Short mmCIF file of C-alpha atoms in Angstrom, two decimals:
data_model
loop_
_atom_site.label_atom_id
_atom_site.label_comp_id
_atom_site.label_asym_id
_atom_site.label_seq_id
_atom_site.Cartn_x
_atom_site.Cartn_y
_atom_site.Cartn_z
CA MET A 687 0.07 -0.05 -0.08
CA SER A 688 2.63 2.41 -0.98
CA TYR A 689 -0.11 4.49 -2.54
CA ALA A 690 1.76 7.75 -3.72
CA GLU A 691 5.02 5.43 -4.34
CA ASP A 692 3.09 3.15 -6.34
CA THR A 693 1.67 5.82 -8.41
CA GLU A 694 5.17 7.48 -9.13
CA LYS A 695 6.73 4.25 -10.02
CA THR A 696 3.93 3.50 -12.69
CA THR A 697 4.06 6.77 -13.90
CA ARG A 698 7.49 6.68 -14.69
CA SER A 699 7.49 3.18 -16.07
CA ARG A 700 4.87 4.46 -18.40
CA ALA A 701 6.77 7.59 -19.46
CA ALA A 702 10.02 5.07 -20.19
CA ALA A 703 7.83 3.01 -22.15
CA ARG A 704 6.65 5.61 -24.60
CA THR A 705 10.31 6.25 -25.30
CA THR A 706 11.65 2.72 -25.44
CA THR A 707 11.88 0.95 -28.82
CA ALA A 708 10.10 -2.26 -29.07
CA ALA A 709 13.59 -4.02 -29.18
CA ALA A 710 14.01 -3.22 -25.60
CA PRO A 711 10.51 -3.56 -23.71
CA THR A 712 9.75 -2.07 -20.80
CA THR A 713 6.66 -2.80 -18.52
CA ALA A 714 5.41 -1.64 -15.23
CA ARG A 715 5.30 -3.33 -12.02
CA THR A 716 3.41 -1.53 -9.02
CA THR A 717 4.55 -3.27 -6.15
CA ALA A 718 2.99 -1.48 -4.06
CA ALA A 719 6.00 -1.15 -3.38
CA GLY A 720 5.35 -0.85 -6.58
CA LEU A 721 8.38 -0.70 -8.20
CA ALA A 722 8.86 -0.49 -12.02
CA LEU A 723 11.30 -2.97 -13.30
CA ALA A 724 12.01 -3.65 -16.99
CA LEU A 725 11.95 -6.86 -18.94
CA ALA A 726 15.32 -7.68 -20.22
CA ALA A 727 15.54 -6.93 -24.01
CA GLY A 728 15.82 -9.98 -25.80
CA LEU A 729 13.75 -12.28 -23.51
CA THR A 730 12.02 -14.61 -26.00
CA ALA A 731 9.97 -17.56 -25.90
CA SER A 732 9.22 -20.15 -28.52
CA PRO A 733 6.47 -19.36 -31.22
CA ALA A 734 4.55 -21.97 -29.73
CA LEU A 735 4.34 -20.82 -26.48
CA ALA A 736 3.82 -17.21 -27.83
CA THR A 737 1.06 -17.89 -30.41
CA ALA A 738 -0.70 -21.14 -29.42
CA ARG A 739 -4.59 -21.22 -27.99
CA PRO A 740 -4.76 -24.61 -26.30
CA GLY A 741 -8.23 -24.03 -25.30
CA PRO A 742 -9.63 -25.40 -21.68
CA GLU A 743 -7.00 -26.88 -19.65
CA PRO A 744 -7.77 -30.36 -17.81
CA ARG A 745 -7.57 -30.51 -14.33
CA THR A 746 -4.56 -32.30 -12.47
CA VAL A 747 -5.20 -31.71 -8.82
CA ALA A 748 -9.29 -31.51 -7.37
CA PRO A 749 -9.44 -27.99 -5.72
CA ALA A 750 -10.88 -27.56 -2.18
CA THR A 751 -14.47 -28.33 -1.82
CA THR A 752 -16.54 -24.94 -1.84
CA GLY A 753 -20.10 -26.16 -2.17
CA GLY A 754 -23.22 -24.92 -3.83
CA ALA A 755 -23.66 -22.23 -6.06
CA LEU A 756 -20.00 -21.08 -6.36
CA ASP A 757 -19.00 -24.73 -7.67
CA ARG A 758 -19.34 -23.44 -11.51
CA TYR A 759 -16.84 -20.58 -10.59
CA TYR A 760 -14.23 -22.90 -8.91
CA HIS A 761 -14.44 -25.57 -11.63
CA GLN A 762 -14.44 -23.47 -14.71
CA PRO A 763 -11.89 -24.38 -17.47
CA LEU A 764 -9.68 -21.60 -18.25
CA ASP A 765 -8.97 -21.05 -21.77
CA TRP A 766 -5.19 -19.77 -21.71
CA GLY A 767 -3.64 -17.97 -25.05
CA THR A 768 -2.20 -15.06 -25.90
CA CYS A 769 -1.39 -12.03 -23.67
CA MET A 770 -1.83 -9.78 -26.67
CA ARG A 771 -5.10 -8.03 -26.94
CA SER A 772 -4.50 -6.06 -29.79
CA PRO A 773 -1.56 -4.88 -32.10
CA GLN A 774 -0.87 -1.95 -29.99
CA ASP A 775 -0.59 -3.96 -26.79
CA GLY A 776 3.31 -3.77 -26.18
CA THR A 777 2.56 -5.59 -22.70
CA GLY A 778 0.90 -8.30 -24.02
CA ARG A 779 3.27 -8.66 -26.74
CA ASP A 780 6.55 -8.70 -24.32
CA LEU A 781 4.45 -11.55 -21.91
CA ASP A 782 4.17 -13.64 -25.09
CA LYS A 783 7.70 -13.06 -26.20
CA ALA A 784 8.50 -14.37 -22.24
CA GLY A 785 6.47 -17.51 -22.76
CA VAL A 786 3.60 -16.33 -20.48
CA GLN A 787 -0.17 -17.10 -21.38
CA CYS A 788 -3.09 -15.46 -20.06
CA ALA A 789 -6.67 -16.14 -19.28
CA ASP A 790 -10.01 -14.56 -17.95
CA VAL A 791 -11.40 -16.06 -14.64
CA THR A 792 -15.18 -15.39 -14.15
CA VAL A 793 -16.30 -14.35 -10.55
CA PRO A 794 -19.67 -13.36 -9.14
CA LEU A 795 -19.93 -9.54 -8.65
CA ASP A 796 -21.86 -10.26 -5.42
CA TYR A 797 -20.70 -13.23 -3.62
CA ARG A 798 -23.99 -13.12 -2.03
CA ALA A 799 -25.94 -13.57 -5.25
CA PRO A 800 -23.51 -16.04 -7.18
CA GLY A 801 -26.21 -16.29 -9.83
CA GLY A 802 -26.36 -13.19 -10.60
CA ARG A 803 -23.68 -10.48 -12.52
CA THR A 804 -20.45 -11.60 -13.28
CA VAL A 805 -17.33 -9.68 -13.86
CA THR A 806 -14.15 -11.02 -15.16
CA VAL A 807 -10.41 -11.20 -13.58
CA ALA A 808 -7.31 -11.09 -16.11
CA ILE A 809 -4.49 -13.51 -14.95
CA SER A 810 -1.21 -14.71 -16.58
CA ARG A 811 0.89 -17.62 -15.88
CA LEU A 812 4.53 -18.62 -16.66
CA LYS A 813 4.44 -22.27 -16.25
CA ALA A 814 6.87 -24.22 -13.93
CA THR A 815 9.90 -25.70 -16.43
CA ASP A 816 11.20 -27.94 -13.46
CA THR A 817 8.19 -30.17 -13.68
CA ARG A 818 9.73 -33.01 -11.80
CA ASN A 819 10.34 -30.90 -8.60
CA ARG A 820 7.11 -28.55 -9.16
CA ILE A 821 6.34 -26.86 -5.67
CA GLY A 822 3.11 -25.39 -6.93
CA ALA A 823 1.46 -22.05 -7.82
CA ILE A 824 2.25 -18.70 -6.51
CA LEU A 825 -0.17 -16.11 -7.04
CA LEU A 826 1.29 -12.28 -7.20
CA ASN A 827 -0.33 -8.72 -6.09
CA ASN A 828 1.93 -5.60 -6.54
CA GLY A 829 -0.10 -3.45 -4.03
CA GLY A 830 -1.69 -0.21 -4.52
CA PRO A 831 -4.39 -0.84 -4.11
CA GLY A 832 -5.25 -0.52 -7.67
CA GLY A 833 -1.60 -2.07 -8.80
CA PRO A 834 -1.67 -4.66 -11.69
CA ALA A 835 0.40 -7.87 -11.91
CA VAL A 836 -0.56 -9.57 -15.20
CA ASP A 837 2.90 -8.33 -16.30
CA SER A 838 4.87 -9.55 -13.23
CA PRO A 839 5.58 -13.45 -13.60
CA PRO A 840 8.72 -12.98 -15.56
CA VAL A 841 10.38 -10.12 -13.47
CA VAL A 842 9.29 -12.39 -10.36
CA ARG A 843 10.73 -15.39 -12.08
CA ARG A 844 14.20 -13.87 -12.31
CA ALA A 845 13.98 -12.50 -8.72
CA MET A 846 13.23 -16.18 -7.55
CA LYS A 847 16.74 -17.32 -9.37
CA GLU A 848 17.00 -21.29 -8.86
CA VAL A 849 13.66 -21.64 -7.30
CA GLY A 850 11.46 -19.86 -9.90
CA PRO A 851 11.35 -22.94 -12.61
CA ARG A 852 9.91 -25.04 -9.73
CA TYR A 853 6.68 -22.90 -9.37
CA ASP A 854 3.76 -21.80 -11.55
CA ILE A 855 4.05 -17.96 -11.43
CA VAL A 856 0.70 -16.39 -11.79
CA GLY A 857 -0.24 -12.69 -11.92
CA PHE A 858 -3.59 -11.17 -11.71
CA ASP A 859 -5.25 -7.79 -11.88
CA PRO A 860 -7.58 -7.31 -9.21
CA ARG A 861 -11.26 -7.00 -9.99
CA PHE A 862 -11.78 -3.62 -11.58
CA VAL A 863 -8.25 -3.09 -12.14
CA GLY A 864 -5.96 -3.18 -15.44
CA ARG A 865 -7.02 -5.60 -17.70
CA SER A 866 -10.04 -7.03 -15.76
CA THR A 867 -13.33 -5.66 -15.60
CA PRO A 868 -12.55 -2.19 -15.62
CA LEU A 869 -13.71 0.91 -13.52
CA ASP A 870 -13.53 4.50 -14.79
CA CYS A 871 -15.15 7.27 -12.72
CA ASP A 872 -14.43 10.02 -15.20
CA TRP A 873 -12.46 12.01 -12.83
CA PRO A 874 -10.23 14.99 -13.69
CA VAL A 875 -7.17 13.50 -11.51
CA GLY A 876 -5.71 10.60 -11.56
CA PHE A 877 -4.68 10.36 -7.81
CA THR A 878 -6.57 11.70 -4.74
CA TRP A 879 -3.74 12.15 -1.97
CA PHE A 880 -3.24 15.89 -2.02
CA SER A 881 -2.27 18.06 0.86
CA ALA A 882 -4.49 20.95 2.75
CA GLY A 883 -1.92 23.32 2.15
CA ALA A 884 -1.05 26.12 4.01
CA GLY A 885 -4.54 27.58 5.23
CA ARG A 886 -8.17 27.09 5.47
CA ALA A 887 -8.66 28.00 1.65
CA GLY A 888 -6.72 25.00 0.52
CA PHE A 889 -8.46 22.61 2.83
CA ASP A 890 -11.71 23.95 1.61
CA ARG A 891 -10.60 22.97 -2.04
CA GLN A 892 -9.71 19.56 -0.87
CA VAL A 893 -13.14 19.09 0.66
CA ALA A 894 -14.81 20.39 -2.54
CA LEU A 895 -12.30 18.19 -4.62
CA SER A 896 -13.28 14.82 -2.47
CA LYS A 897 -17.11 15.54 -2.50
CA SER A 898 -17.09 15.85 -6.28
CA LEU A 899 -14.83 12.88 -6.91
CA ALA A 900 -17.03 10.33 -4.57
CA ALA A 901 -20.40 12.13 -6.35
CA LYS A 902 -18.90 11.26 -9.85
CA CYS A 903 -18.34 7.80 -8.70
CA ARG A 904 -21.84 7.32 -7.48
CA ALA A 905 -22.94 8.79 -10.61
CA THR A 906 -21.43 6.43 -13.08
CA ASN A 907 -20.66 3.28 -10.96
CA ALA A 908 -23.08 2.98 -8.09
CA SER A 909 -24.06 -0.70 -9.02
CA VAL A 910 -20.85 -1.94 -8.51
CA LEU A 911 -18.90 0.19 -5.96
CA PRO A 912 -20.14 -1.76 -3.11
CA HIS A 913 -18.44 -5.07 -4.28
CA ILE A 914 -15.00 -3.35 -4.87
CA THR A 915 -13.52 -4.69 -1.33
CA THR A 916 -10.40 -6.48 -0.53
CA ARG A 917 -12.60 -9.13 1.02
CA ASN A 918 -14.10 -9.89 -2.21
CA THR A 919 -10.62 -9.59 -4.09
CA ALA A 920 -9.37 -12.32 -1.43
CA ARG A 921 -12.63 -14.86 -2.77
CA ASP A 922 -11.42 -14.02 -6.03
CA MET A 923 -8.04 -15.16 -5.38
CA ASP A 924 -9.71 -18.53 -4.14
CA VAL A 925 -11.81 -18.98 -7.17
CA ILE A 926 -8.30 -18.48 -9.08
CA ARG A 927 -6.90 -21.24 -6.80
CA GLY A 928 -9.72 -23.57 -7.53
CA ALA A 929 -9.74 -22.96 -11.26
CA LEU A 930 -6.02 -23.68 -11.21
CA GLY A 931 -6.75 -26.79 -9.84
CA GLU A 932 -4.45 -26.13 -6.47
CA ARG A 933 -5.28 -27.40 -3.03
CA LYS A 934 -3.24 -24.82 -1.81
CA ILE A 935 -1.44 -21.70 -3.17
CA SER A 936 1.62 -19.70 -2.41
CA TYR A 937 1.41 -16.04 -2.34
CA LEU A 938 4.08 -12.73 -2.63
CA GLY A 939 2.45 -9.73 -1.94
CA TYR A 940 3.75 -6.18 -1.56
CA SER A 941 2.64 -3.16 0.34
CA TYR A 942 -1.31 -3.00 0.23
CA GLY A 943 -0.92 -6.79 -1.31
CA THR A 944 0.50 -7.63 1.99
CA TYR A 945 -2.97 -6.81 3.53
CA LEU A 946 -4.93 -8.63 1.03
CA GLY A 947 -2.49 -11.91 1.66
CA THR A 948 -3.44 -11.56 5.48
CA VAL A 949 -7.11 -11.34 4.83
CA TYR A 950 -6.97 -14.30 2.34
CA THR A 951 -5.21 -16.29 5.41
CA GLN A 952 -8.20 -15.10 7.78
CA MET A 953 -10.82 -16.06 5.20
CA PHE A 954 -9.67 -18.98 3.67
CA PRO A 955 -7.16 -20.91 6.36
CA GLY A 956 -5.63 -24.33 5.12
CA ARG A 957 -5.89 -22.92 1.25
CA TYR A 958 -2.60 -21.38 1.22
CA ASP A 959 1.09 -22.70 1.39
CA ARG A 960 4.00 -20.22 1.66
CA MET A 961 3.34 -16.43 2.06
CA VAL A 962 5.72 -13.88 1.40
CA LEU A 963 4.41 -10.40 2.74
CA ASP A 964 6.71 -7.46 2.11
CA GLY A 965 6.41 -3.93 3.25
CA ALA A 966 3.66 -5.51 5.52
CA VAL A 967 0.90 -3.49 7.13
CA GLY A 968 -1.01 -4.48 10.17
CA PRO A 969 -4.91 -4.75 9.71
CA ASP A 970 -5.42 -2.10 12.59
CA ASP A 971 -3.50 0.26 10.62
CA TYR A 972 -5.24 -0.08 7.20
CA SER A 973 -7.86 2.31 6.80
CA PRO A 974 -8.71 5.69 4.71
CA ARG A 975 -6.39 7.56 6.86
CA LEU A 976 -3.82 5.09 6.62
CA LEU A 977 -0.93 7.75 6.16
CA LYS A 978 -1.78 9.36 10.00
CA ASN A 979 1.27 7.65 11.62
CA THR A 980 3.80 7.87 8.53
CA VAL A 981 4.99 11.58 9.62
CA SER A 982 8.17 10.79 11.18
CA GLU A 983 9.31 8.31 8.83
CA ASN A 984 8.81 10.50 5.76
CA GLU A 985 10.59 13.51 7.39
CA GLN A 986 13.52 11.32 8.17
CA ALA A 987 13.50 9.93 4.64
CA LEU A 988 13.10 13.48 3.08
CA ALA A 989 16.27 14.87 5.17
CA ALA A 990 18.39 11.80 4.12
CA TRP A 991 17.40 12.75 0.61
CA ALA A 992 18.63 16.37 1.33
CA THR A 993 21.80 15.33 2.47
CA TRP A 994 21.99 13.31 -0.85
CA ALA A 995 21.35 16.16 -2.73
CA ALA A 996 23.33 18.63 -0.88
CA ALA A 997 26.22 16.28 -2.19
CA ARG A 998 25.33 17.02 -5.60
CA HIS A 999 24.63 20.68 -5.46
CA THR A 1000 26.81 21.21 -8.61
CA THR A 1001 24.17 19.11 -10.48
CA TYR A 1002 21.06 20.16 -8.88
CA GLY A 1003 21.61 23.40 -7.60
CA LEU A 1004 19.52 22.77 -4.48
CA GLY A 1005 21.82 23.85 -1.81
CA ARG A 1006 25.20 22.60 -0.37
CA SER A 1007 23.85 21.30 2.76
CA ARG A 1008 20.68 19.60 4.08
CA THR A 1009 19.47 22.67 6.12
CA ALA A 1010 20.24 24.43 2.39
CA VAL A 1011 18.04 21.75 0.39
CA LEU A 1012 15.43 21.85 3.06
CA ALA A 1013 15.41 25.69 2.82
CA THR A 1014 14.92 25.35 -0.95
CA ILE A 1015 11.68 23.43 -0.54
CA ASP A 1016 10.28 25.68 2.15
CA ARG A 1017 10.86 28.72 -0.41
CA VAL A 1018 9.10 26.68 -2.95
CA MET A 1019 6.32 25.75 -0.61
CA ALA A 1020 5.97 29.86 0.39
CA LYS A 1021 5.76 30.70 -3.15
CA ALA A 1022 3.07 28.23 -4.16
CA ALA A 1023 0.98 28.98 -1.39
CA ARG A 1024 0.92 32.69 -2.60
CA GLY A 1025 -0.18 31.24 -5.91
CA PRO A 1026 0.10 28.34 -8.26
CA LEU A 1027 3.57 27.60 -10.03
CA THR A 1028 3.61 26.98 -13.62
CA LEU A 1029 5.91 24.22 -14.86
CA GLY A 1030 6.81 22.97 -18.16
CA ALA A 1031 6.24 24.29 -21.56
CA ALA A 1032 3.61 23.64 -24.16
CA PRO A 1033 2.07 21.16 -24.84
CA ASP A 1034 2.93 19.82 -21.09
CA VAL A 1035 2.03 22.64 -19.14
CA PHE A 1036 1.02 22.22 -15.45
CA ARG A 1037 -0.11 24.71 -12.48
CA LEU A 1038 0.95 23.26 -9.25
CA ASP A 1039 0.19 24.76 -5.86
CA ASP A 1040 0.89 24.00 -1.81
CA THR A 1041 -1.45 21.27 -2.31
CA HIS A 1042 0.40 19.47 -4.74
CA ILE A 1043 3.83 19.87 -3.86
CA PRO A 1044 3.92 17.77 -0.77
CA THR A 1045 2.37 14.91 -2.69
CA LEU A 1046 5.50 15.06 -5.21
CA LEU A 1047 7.67 14.90 -1.99
CA PHE A 1048 5.93 11.95 -0.23
CA MET A 1049 6.00 10.06 -3.47
CA GLY A 1050 9.57 10.72 -3.98
CA VAL A 1051 11.03 9.67 -0.45
CA ALA A 1052 9.84 6.02 -0.67
CA ASP A 1053 12.86 4.74 -2.19
CA ASP A 1054 16.41 5.60 -1.35
CA GLY A 1055 18.23 4.08 -4.29
CA ASP A 1056 20.08 7.03 -6.40
CA GLY A 1057 17.89 6.37 -9.50
CA SER A 1058 14.92 7.56 -7.38
CA ARG A 1059 16.75 10.18 -5.40
CA ALA A 1060 18.02 12.07 -8.73
CA PHE A 1061 14.26 11.75 -10.10
CA LEU A 1062 13.14 13.65 -7.11
CA ALA A 1063 16.11 16.12 -7.19
CA GLN A 1064 15.25 17.06 -10.89
CA GLN A 1065 11.34 17.61 -9.75
CA VAL A 1066 12.74 19.76 -6.90
CA ALA A 1067 14.92 21.67 -8.98
CA ALA A 1068 12.35 22.19 -11.81
CA LEU A 1069 9.84 23.48 -9.16
CA SER A 1070 12.58 25.95 -7.89
CA GLN A 1071 13.24 27.14 -11.24
CA ALA A 1072 9.34 27.71 -11.54
CA SER A 1073 9.34 29.47 -8.35
CA LYS A 1074 11.56 32.18 -9.65
CA GLY A 1075 9.30 32.44 -12.54
CA ARG A 1076 11.84 30.41 -15.31
CA GLU A 1077 10.07 28.26 -17.54
CA GLU A 1078 11.62 25.18 -18.87
CA PRO A 1079 10.81 21.80 -20.44
CA LEU A 1080 9.74 19.18 -18.31
CA SER A 1081 11.68 15.42 -18.61
CA PRO A 1082 9.24 12.94 -20.04
CA GLU A 1083 8.94 11.26 -16.76
CA PHE A 1084 7.99 14.39 -14.65
CA ALA A 1085 5.66 15.31 -17.02
CA GLU A 1086 3.93 11.82 -16.87
CA THR A 1087 3.66 12.02 -13.22
CA LEU A 1088 1.71 15.46 -13.12
CA ARG A 1089 -0.23 14.25 -16.24
CA LEU A 1090 -1.54 11.35 -13.79
CA LEU A 1091 -1.85 13.42 -10.62
CA LEU A 1092 -3.34 16.49 -12.52
CA THR A 1093 -5.35 15.61 -15.48
CA GLY A 1094 -7.76 12.65 -16.06
CA ALA A 1095 -5.49 10.89 -18.22
CA GLU A 1096 -5.27 7.83 -15.56
CA SER A 1097 -8.52 8.41 -14.09
CA SER A 1098 -9.39 4.83 -14.02
CA PHE A 1099 -6.33 4.23 -11.71
CA GLY A 1100 -7.61 6.75 -9.13
CA SER A 1101 -10.99 5.30 -9.28
CA SER A 1102 -10.02 1.61 -8.52
CA GLN A 1103 -7.19 2.78 -5.80
CA THR A 1104 -9.95 4.90 -3.92
CA ALA A 1105 -13.05 2.43 -4.50
CA ILE A 1106 -11.05 -0.44 -3.02
CA ILE A 1107 -9.86 1.55 0.03
CA CYS A 1108 -13.26 3.48 0.74
CA GLY A 1109 -15.20 0.16 0.19
CA ASP A 1110 -13.09 -1.70 3.07
CA VAL A 1111 -13.08 0.92 5.66
CA PRO A 1112 -15.30 3.66 6.79
CA ALA A 1113 -13.76 6.93 6.96
CA PRO A 1114 -15.02 10.04 9.21
CA ARG A 1115 -17.57 12.17 7.80
CA ASP A 1116 -17.18 15.51 9.52
CA PRO A 1117 -14.60 17.69 7.30
CA GLU A 1118 -13.99 19.89 10.69
CA LEU A 1119 -12.51 16.79 12.28
CA TYR A 1120 -9.82 16.35 9.59
CA TRP A 1121 -9.36 20.19 9.81
CA ARG A 1122 -8.71 20.03 13.71
CA ASP A 1123 -6.03 17.28 13.19
CA ILE A 1124 -4.29 19.42 10.44
CA ARG A 1125 -3.93 22.36 12.47
CA ARG A 1126 -2.87 20.14 15.41
CA SER A 1127 -0.44 18.77 13.43
CA ARG A 1128 0.97 21.56 11.31
CA ASP A 1129 3.07 23.47 13.75
CA ALA A 1130 5.03 20.42 14.45
CA HIS A 1131 5.21 18.81 10.61
CA PRO A 1132 4.01 21.89 8.43
CA LEU A 1133 5.06 19.96 5.12
CA PHE A 1134 3.58 16.33 5.82
CA GLY A 1135 0.89 16.95 8.42
CA PRO A 1136 -1.46 18.81 6.22
CA LEU A 1137 -0.92 15.82 3.70
CA THR A 1138 -1.32 12.88 6.22
CA GLU A 1139 -4.22 14.52 7.94
CA ASN A 1140 -6.42 15.58 5.03
CA ILE A 1141 -9.83 14.54 4.02
CA GLY A 1142 -10.51 12.51 1.07
CA PRO A 1143 -13.16 10.87 -1.11
CA CYS A 1144 -14.02 8.14 1.57
CA ALA A 1145 -15.41 10.61 3.68
CA PHE A 1146 -18.27 11.01 1.14
CA TRP A 1147 -18.44 7.25 0.02
CA GLY A 1148 -21.40 5.08 0.71
CA ALA A 1149 -20.74 2.60 3.88
CA PRO A 1150 -18.70 -0.61 3.27
CA ARG A 1151 -21.14 -3.43 3.19
CA GLU A 1152 -18.87 -5.73 5.14
CA ALA A 1153 -16.61 -5.25 8.65
CA PRO A 1154 -13.07 -4.91 7.97
CA THR A 1155 -11.33 -8.39 8.27
CA ARG A 1156 -9.92 -9.12 12.05
CA ILE A 1157 -7.06 -11.51 12.66
CA SER A 1158 -8.48 -14.43 14.45
CA HIS A 1159 -6.07 -17.19 14.10
CA ASP A 1160 -2.40 -17.40 13.40
CA ALA A 1161 -0.91 -17.62 9.73
CA PRO A 1162 2.81 -18.86 9.36
CA ALA A 1163 4.31 -16.17 7.23
CA LEU A 1164 7.69 -14.82 6.04
CA LEU A 1165 7.25 -10.87 6.66
CA VAL A 1166 9.67 -8.75 5.14
CA ALA A 1167 10.41 -5.11 6.23
CA ALA A 1168 12.97 -2.24 6.11
CA THR A 1169 13.49 0.11 9.30
CA GLY A 1170 13.01 3.25 7.64
CA ASP A 1171 10.14 2.26 5.23
CA PRO A 1172 8.05 5.50 4.71
CA ARG A 1173 4.78 3.86 3.60
CA THR A 1174 4.07 0.87 5.77
CA THR A 1175 6.22 1.80 8.46
CA TYR A 1176 8.13 -0.69 10.34
CA ARG A 1177 6.12 -0.21 13.34
CA SER A 1178 3.12 -1.63 11.41
CA THR A 1179 5.19 -4.61 10.21
CA LYS A 1180 5.91 -5.58 13.75
CA THR A 1181 2.26 -5.13 14.86
CA LEU A 1182 1.37 -7.40 12.48
CA HIS A 1183 4.18 -9.74 13.50
CA GLY A 1184 2.79 -9.70 16.97
CA ARG A 1185 -0.44 -10.90 15.83
CA LEU A 1186 0.56 -13.51 13.97
CA PRO A 1187 3.02 -15.32 16.37
CA GLY A 1188 3.86 -18.12 13.74
CA SER A 1189 5.33 -15.39 11.35
CA ARG A 1190 9.07 -14.69 11.11
CA LEU A 1191 10.27 -11.16 10.62
CA LEU A 1192 13.03 -10.45 8.22
CA THR A 1193 14.39 -6.98 8.90
CA LEU A 1194 16.64 -4.98 6.78
CA GLU A 1195 18.66 -2.27 8.75
CA ASN A 1196 19.08 1.40 7.88
CA ALA A 1197 17.02 1.56 4.60
CA ASN A 1198 14.60 4.10 3.74
CA ARG A 1199 12.82 1.85 1.12
CA HIS A 1200 9.38 0.39 0.52
CA ALA A 1201 9.34 -3.10 -0.60
CA LEU A 1202 12.37 -5.35 -0.99
CA TYR A 1203 12.19 -8.52 -2.46
CA GLY A 1204 13.72 -9.01 -5.87
CA GLU A 1205 14.02 -4.80 -6.11
CA TYR A 1206 16.17 -3.63 -3.94
CA GLY A 1207 19.41 -5.60 -4.75
CA ASN A 1208 20.06 -6.79 -1.00
CA ALA A 1209 21.35 -10.08 -1.57
CA CYS A 1210 20.75 -11.12 2.25
CA VAL A 1211 17.03 -10.22 1.58
CA ASP A 1212 16.54 -12.04 -1.68
CA THR A 1213 18.35 -15.21 -0.58
CA ALA A 1214 16.29 -15.85 2.79
CA VAL A 1215 13.06 -15.31 0.67
CA ASN A 1216 14.28 -17.62 -1.87
CA ARG A 1217 15.22 -20.15 0.84
CA TYR A 1218 11.72 -20.33 2.34
CA LEU A 1219 10.22 -20.44 -1.17
CA ALA A 1220 12.41 -23.55 -1.87
CA THR A 1221 11.73 -25.51 1.30
CA GLY A 1222 8.71 -24.28 2.71
CA ARG A 1223 10.30 -24.02 6.20
CA LEU A 1224 10.30 -20.69 8.11
CA PRO A 1225 13.47 -19.49 9.76
CA LYS A 1226 13.66 -20.77 13.48
CA GLY A 1227 13.44 -17.05 14.43
CA ASP A 1228 13.58 -13.65 12.83
CA GLU A 1229 16.36 -12.44 10.91
CA THR A 1230 18.22 -9.24 10.22
CA CYS A 1231 19.94 -8.08 7.05
CA VAL A 1232 22.08 -4.85 6.60
CA LYS A 1233 21.97 -2.54 3.62
#
């Protein structure tokens, strides 16, 4: 659930894809942590794997019993075939070349009325090649919520190294996400996590925006909104398990995907095998106000980035010390509070005020790698120039990020992400409650407090149909976390660990990073996860890696 960070990585990958040739394909992975990883150029599959449509596949293992009206969903044959949906579908073409096949799984919109309306969930599969030592299927979720994973099996296969060929690696786009039955509320923005800004006027604008976004979703999609929930996605996961012919399924979830995985363990005990929850969030912390308790981690991550940027003052011109770099941000914020800054040149011109800039900073500090830090430094440098009235062209990646945030180009992304969060847990309804919290936090946390305490569309959403999932029994799982995670905080992961005494915690020290396995390049973390995936045995005790 790295929401803002997932968005940044999605947009950066999309921008890169638009400037990358077909010979060097780029695809997005929103892992919630949501980190964009590229499919290597030259990744190929045999023509037969890439183009064959074998039709429904015979079942080899009977699924766990379900009973009654849902049996037709659990026993449905899957029509595996090409992933490319049109000649312009670059993602599908890349998956076909990698030997991945795709199918659609039919699920009920409302599990209480399985004979009624149905929707489809798009899945992909990279089959095990070491069939003699096959372990089973592993299902992937990259977080978001609202992040797709159909495009992820080749990337995860590489991360799994020697154990990868022993698994069928299965990606899926949750209901109303990506290639599944879509949702689009026709919003003018693609994201809803903004700041209240410096004063009441900015907060009032945010209230009006949030109210209008909720109203648009009701006007366009009222019949489906109550059914876009994590619990229904968990039910869909179990249908996928059954349709694959697996008695149990393993799972790799990042960020929000750790919450989804936890929910699955509570709803379907006995139907999962190996569970890896990376960047985990405790169920009690998951709500429409999930950013409330992340201020200190984000301030620390921003300060660490400022130290990095100061060491590169000759490149970015932001200041020669941490204090000077942070002062540059303060000056930009003060200028934006007096009136919107204009960034870019035609046709990509954007106007940002002090409700938008904290979101960009929040997005930028979720990864302490040099590439992400450089991208944030480029953004702050552009903002600094704009605050001085200087007009400069934007990088394609920055323009794409702003296009997602400030236009309706990615309305479907924001619509599905918000619908899931609002459909899971109720939010406070009174705008004055949020305003009081903002005012209390602003003195100590002037930059991030008005963001993490701000109102959102969930304040104006319909009430959830089901109560949130509570942990009622243990679930052995491997939890992976960095001590400086600015999204799903290390405190939250430790809380989940305490609620699941059979779990083990794999900690990476001294990293300001959200989502680790297969993405951060830490050999200690990757080796420990792959050992567990290979053997099914959790470590005897918690383990620690160092950056």
